[in-house]
mmCIF file of C-alpha atoms in Angstrom:
data_model
loop_
_atom_site.group_PDB
_atom_site.id
_atom_site.type_symbol
_atom_site.label_atom_id
_atom_site.label_comp_id
_atom_site.label_asym_id
_atom_site.label_seq_id
_atom_site.Cartn_x
_atom_site.Cartn_y
_atom_site.Cartn_z
ATOM 1 C CA MET A 1 275.005 -8.743 -131.457
ATOM 2 C CA ASN A 2 274.874 -12.666 -130.798
ATOM 3 C CA ALA A 3 276.609 -13.809 -127.602
ATOM 4 C CA GLN A 4 278.619 -15.954 -129.752
ATOM 5 C CA TRP A 5 279.889 -12.780 -131.539
ATOM 6 C CA ALA A 6 280.576 -10.888 -128.411
ATOM 7 C CA SER A 7 282.750 -14.143 -127.196
ATOM 8 C CA GLU A 8 284.455 -14.285 -130.346
ATOM 9 C CA LEU A 9 285.232 -10.774 -130.117
ATOM 10 C CA ASN A 10 286.551 -10.353 -126.379
ATOM 11 C CA ALA A 11 288.749 -14.105 -127.252
ATOM 12 C CA TRP A 12 290.256 -12.123 -129.998
ATOM 13 C CA LEU A 13 290.568 -8.788 -128.121
ATOM 14 C CA ARG A 14 292.315 -10.940 -125.219
ATOM 15 C CA ALA A 15 294.742 -12.069 -127.844
ATOM 16 C CA ASN A 16 295.232 -8.506 -129.512
ATOM 17 C CA PRO A 17 296.015 -6.390 -126.533
ATOM 18 C CA GLN A 18 297.351 -4.091 -128.766
ATOM 19 C CA VAL A 19 293.931 -2.614 -129.451
ATOM 20 C CA ASP A 20 292.991 -0.539 -127.303
ATOM 21 C CA THR A 21 290.058 1.121 -129.091
ATOM 22 C CA LEU A 22 286.629 -0.325 -130.384
ATOM 23 C CA PHE A 23 284.210 1.256 -132.984
ATOM 24 C CA LEU A 24 280.896 -0.179 -132.782
ATOM 25 C CA SER A 25 277.422 -0.199 -134.221
ATOM 26 C CA GLU A 26 274.446 -1.805 -134.154
ATOM 27 C CA SER A 27 271.569 -2.584 -137.068
ATOM 28 C CA ALA A 28 268.938 -0.447 -135.252
ATOM 29 C CA GLU A 29 266.420 -2.317 -136.809
ATOM 30 C CA CYS A 30 267.098 -5.041 -134.121
ATOM 31 C CA SER A 31 265.394 -2.619 -131.685
ATOM 32 C CA ARG A 32 262.514 -2.230 -133.296
ATOM 33 C CA HIS A 33 260.870 -5.401 -131.635
ATOM 34 C CA ALA A 34 261.584 -3.968 -128.363
ATOM 35 C CA VAL A 35 259.399 -1.893 -127.642
ATOM 36 C CA ALA A 36 257.788 -3.456 -124.794
ATOM 37 C CA PRO A 37 259.229 -1.186 -122.264
ATOM 38 C CA ALA A 38 260.728 -4.356 -120.485
ATOM 39 C CA THR A 39 262.255 -5.484 -123.263
ATOM 40 C CA ARG A 40 264.014 -2.944 -124.068
ATOM 41 C CA ALA A 41 265.443 -2.344 -120.443
ATOM 42 C CA ALA A 42 266.120 -5.579 -120.744
ATOM 43 C CA ARG A 43 268.061 -5.439 -124.140
ATOM 44 C CA ILE A 44 269.590 -2.158 -122.786
ATOM 45 C CA ALA A 45 271.055 -3.869 -119.738
ATOM 46 C CA LYS A 46 272.166 -6.897 -122.036
ATOM 47 C CA TYR A 47 273.929 -4.241 -124.236
ATOM 48 C CA GLN A 48 275.986 -2.326 -120.275
ATOM 49 C CA ALA A 49 277.048 -5.622 -119.677
ATOM 50 C CA LEU A 50 278.785 -6.076 -123.021
ATOM 51 C CA LEU A 51 280.009 -2.498 -123.267
ATOM 52 C CA THR A 52 282.028 -3.347 -119.616
ATOM 53 C CA SER A 53 283.180 -6.839 -120.197
ATOM 54 C CA TYR A 54 285.978 -6.014 -122.730
ATOM 55 C CA PRO A 55 289.470 -6.439 -121.865
ATOM 56 C CA ALA A 56 291.657 -3.849 -120.199
ATOM 57 C CA SER A 57 293.348 -3.318 -123.204
ATOM 58 C CA VAL A 58 290.676 -1.524 -124.546
ATOM 59 C CA LYS A 59 290.367 1.784 -123.267
ATOM 60 C CA HIS A 60 288.002 3.191 -125.851
ATOM 61 C CA ILE A 61 284.859 2.033 -126.973
ATOM 62 C CA VAL A 62 282.609 4.287 -129.293
ATOM 63 C CA VAL A 63 279.372 3.419 -130.658
ATOM 64 C CA LEU A 64 278.313 4.730 -133.771
ATOM 65 C CA ARG A 65 274.678 5.206 -133.446
ATOM 66 C CA ASP A 66 273.123 3.518 -136.629
ATOM 67 C CA ASN A 67 272.008 5.714 -140.203
ATOM 68 C CA PRO A 68 268.361 5.702 -140.593
ATOM 69 C CA ARG A 69 266.756 3.339 -143.223
ATOM 70 C CA THR A 70 265.176 4.653 -146.094
ATOM 71 C CA ARG A 71 262.153 3.300 -147.978
ATOM 72 C CA VAL A 72 262.413 0.918 -150.754
ATOM 73 C CA ASP A 73 261.738 3.137 -153.376
ATOM 74 C CA MET A 74 264.209 5.735 -152.578
ATOM 75 C CA LEU A 75 266.608 5.137 -155.168
ATOM 76 C CA ASP A 76 263.353 5.043 -157.612
ATOM 77 C CA CYS A 77 262.061 8.388 -155.776
ATOM 78 C CA VAL A 78 265.560 10.481 -156.238
ATOM 79 C CA GLU A 79 265.588 9.481 -159.989
ATOM 80 C CA ARG A 80 262.437 10.757 -160.608
ATOM 81 C CA ALA A 81 263.121 13.675 -159.044
ATOM 82 C CA ARG A 82 265.898 14.641 -160.919
ATOM 83 C CA GLY A 83 263.850 13.743 -163.963
ATOM 84 C CA ASP A 84 261.192 16.356 -163.283
ATOM 85 C CA GLY A 85 263.896 18.472 -162.094
ATOM 86 C CA VAL A 86 263.016 18.694 -158.179
ATOM 87 C CA PRO A 87 265.358 18.964 -155.615
ATOM 88 C CA ALA A 88 265.032 14.768 -154.270
ATOM 89 C CA GLY A 89 265.900 15.884 -150.921
ATOM 90 C CA PRO A 90 262.751 17.393 -150.124
ATOM 91 C CA ALA A 91 260.772 15.928 -152.622
ATOM 92 C CA CYS A 92 261.512 12.110 -151.387
ATOM 93 C CA ALA A 93 262.061 12.568 -147.376
ATOM 94 C CA ALA A 94 260.401 10.001 -145.228
ATOM 95 C CA PRO A 95 259.158 10.507 -142.033
ATOM 96 C CA ARG A 96 261.873 10.393 -139.337
ATOM 97 C CA ALA A 97 259.823 8.378 -136.947
ATOM 98 C CA GLU A 98 259.361 5.827 -140.010
ATOM 99 C CA VAL A 99 263.070 5.363 -140.905
ATOM 100 C CA LEU A 100 265.492 6.380 -137.356
ATOM 101 C CA ALA A 101 264.785 3.228 -135.199
ATOM 102 C CA PRO A 102 265.792 3.745 -131.444
ATOM 103 C CA ASP A 103 269.559 2.233 -130.719
ATOM 104 C CA LEU A 104 269.388 0.613 -127.957
ATOM 105 C CA LEU A 105 273.409 -0.098 -128.372
ATOM 106 C CA ALA A 106 273.621 3.764 -128.240
ATOM 107 C CA LEU A 107 271.602 4.406 -125.417
ATOM 108 C CA ALA A 108 273.520 1.785 -123.425
ATOM 109 C CA ALA A 109 276.701 3.110 -124.165
ATOM 110 C CA GLY A 110 275.212 6.969 -123.512
ATOM 111 C CA SER A 111 274.087 5.282 -120.099
ATOM 112 C CA LEU A 112 276.860 4.050 -118.448
ATOM 113 C CA GLN A 113 278.670 7.173 -117.920
ATOM 114 C CA LEU A 114 281.998 6.124 -118.229
ATOM 115 C CA PRO A 115 285.198 8.085 -119.616
ATOM 116 C CA THR A 116 285.739 5.072 -121.849
ATOM 117 C CA VAL A 117 282.578 4.768 -123.481
ATOM 118 C CA GLY A 118 280.720 6.829 -125.401
ATOM 119 C CA ALA A 119 277.994 6.719 -128.193
ATOM 120 C CA VAL A 120 277.988 9.228 -131.103
ATOM 121 C CA ASP A 121 274.990 10.311 -133.140
ATOM 122 C CA LEU A 122 275.191 11.962 -136.274
ATOM 123 C CA SER A 123 271.752 11.574 -137.118
ATOM 124 C CA THR A 124 271.036 15.544 -137.486
ATOM 125 C CA TYR A 125 273.298 15.107 -140.401
ATOM 126 C CA PHE A 126 270.766 12.572 -142.436
ATOM 127 C CA CYS A 127 267.576 14.435 -140.465
ATOM 128 C CA SER A 128 265.687 17.546 -139.502
ATOM 129 C CA ALA A 129 263.375 16.921 -136.638
ATOM 130 C CA VAL A 130 260.410 15.545 -138.771
ATOM 131 C CA SER A 131 262.072 13.693 -142.028
ATOM 132 C CA CYS A 132 264.894 12.070 -143.156
ATOM 133 C CA PHE A 133 266.608 12.917 -146.660
ATOM 134 C CA PRO A 134 267.923 10.626 -149.546
ATOM 135 C CA VAL A 135 270.024 13.449 -150.861
ATOM 136 C CA VAL A 136 271.809 16.100 -148.650
ATOM 137 C CA GLY A 137 274.010 19.134 -150.075
ATOM 138 C CA GLY A 138 273.911 17.509 -153.669
ATOM 139 C CA VAL A 139 275.103 13.921 -152.472
ATOM 140 C CA LEU A 140 273.095 10.922 -152.455
ATOM 141 C CA VAL A 141 272.819 9.546 -148.777
ATOM 142 C CA ASN A 142 272.561 5.767 -149.216
ATOM 143 C CA SER A 143 273.170 3.165 -151.515
ATOM 144 C CA ASP A 144 270.165 1.323 -150.715
ATOM 145 C CA THR A 145 267.929 0.951 -147.557
ATOM 146 C CA HIS A 146 270.317 0.438 -145.061
ATOM 147 C CA HIS A 147 274.118 1.404 -146.090
ATOM 148 C CA VAL A 148 275.598 4.819 -146.677
ATOM 149 C CA THR A 149 277.062 5.231 -149.709
ATOM 150 C CA ALA A 150 280.829 6.184 -149.422
ATOM 151 C CA LEU A 151 281.044 10.149 -150.489
ATOM 152 C CA TYR A 152 278.474 10.679 -148.075
ATOM 153 C CA SER A 153 280.750 8.892 -145.486
ATOM 154 C CA ARG A 154 283.416 10.971 -146.346
ATOM 155 C CA THR A 155 280.854 14.089 -146.183
ATOM 156 C CA LEU A 156 280.591 12.910 -142.315
ATOM 157 C CA ALA A 157 283.989 12.670 -141.209
ATOM 158 C CA PRO A 158 284.681 16.214 -139.937
ATOM 159 C CA PHE A 159 281.832 15.862 -137.883
ATOM 160 C CA LEU A 160 282.876 12.141 -136.503
ATOM 161 C CA GLY A 161 286.471 13.844 -135.877
ATOM 162 C CA ARG A 162 284.718 16.921 -133.938
ATOM 163 C CA ALA A 163 282.498 14.380 -131.943
ATOM 164 C CA LEU A 164 285.085 11.763 -131.221
ATOM 165 C CA ASP A 165 287.576 15.221 -129.999
ATOM 166 C CA ALA A 166 284.577 16.412 -127.922
ATOM 167 C CA GLY A 167 284.317 12.776 -126.128
ATOM 168 C CA ARG A 168 287.797 12.600 -125.728
ATOM 169 C CA TRP A 169 287.684 8.971 -126.460
ATOM 170 C CA LEU A 170 290.838 8.937 -128.527
ATOM 171 C CA GLU A 171 294.360 9.947 -127.393
ATOM 172 C CA ARG A 172 296.599 12.078 -129.901
#
């Protein structure tokens, strides 16, 4: 998140105090370049400052961990697998370490240990311990290298709901 965006969001939130819950995410690809421990720590500290800078009217902040990326040839691979009659999920899986980058915004949210800030990680619904799958339960996961299909998003709704309930970030 860049400074201008953060500043504009804070101004908007101050002008709209009825908004009491934020859902945030950021491309974890931005974190791939923060590999040096000092760079990584500085970025996490920056995110922690951002997450604690919102107006008091914001009662809940939920950071959604970024989803895995897929390889550029993923859709072609899925098409080939379907044509060959083999399950596309395992046939076109990508190494988890290659496509699931560290998400420093989610790490920052989780490390704050504040009752009003939390992170939700749904990566277990995309990946095993070693691979991430382009098709899960017969549903295409990504529409391109970094966007989740609408159908797969809908299948994640109950799991997101349970995570939110467990975190008690949202009052009912």
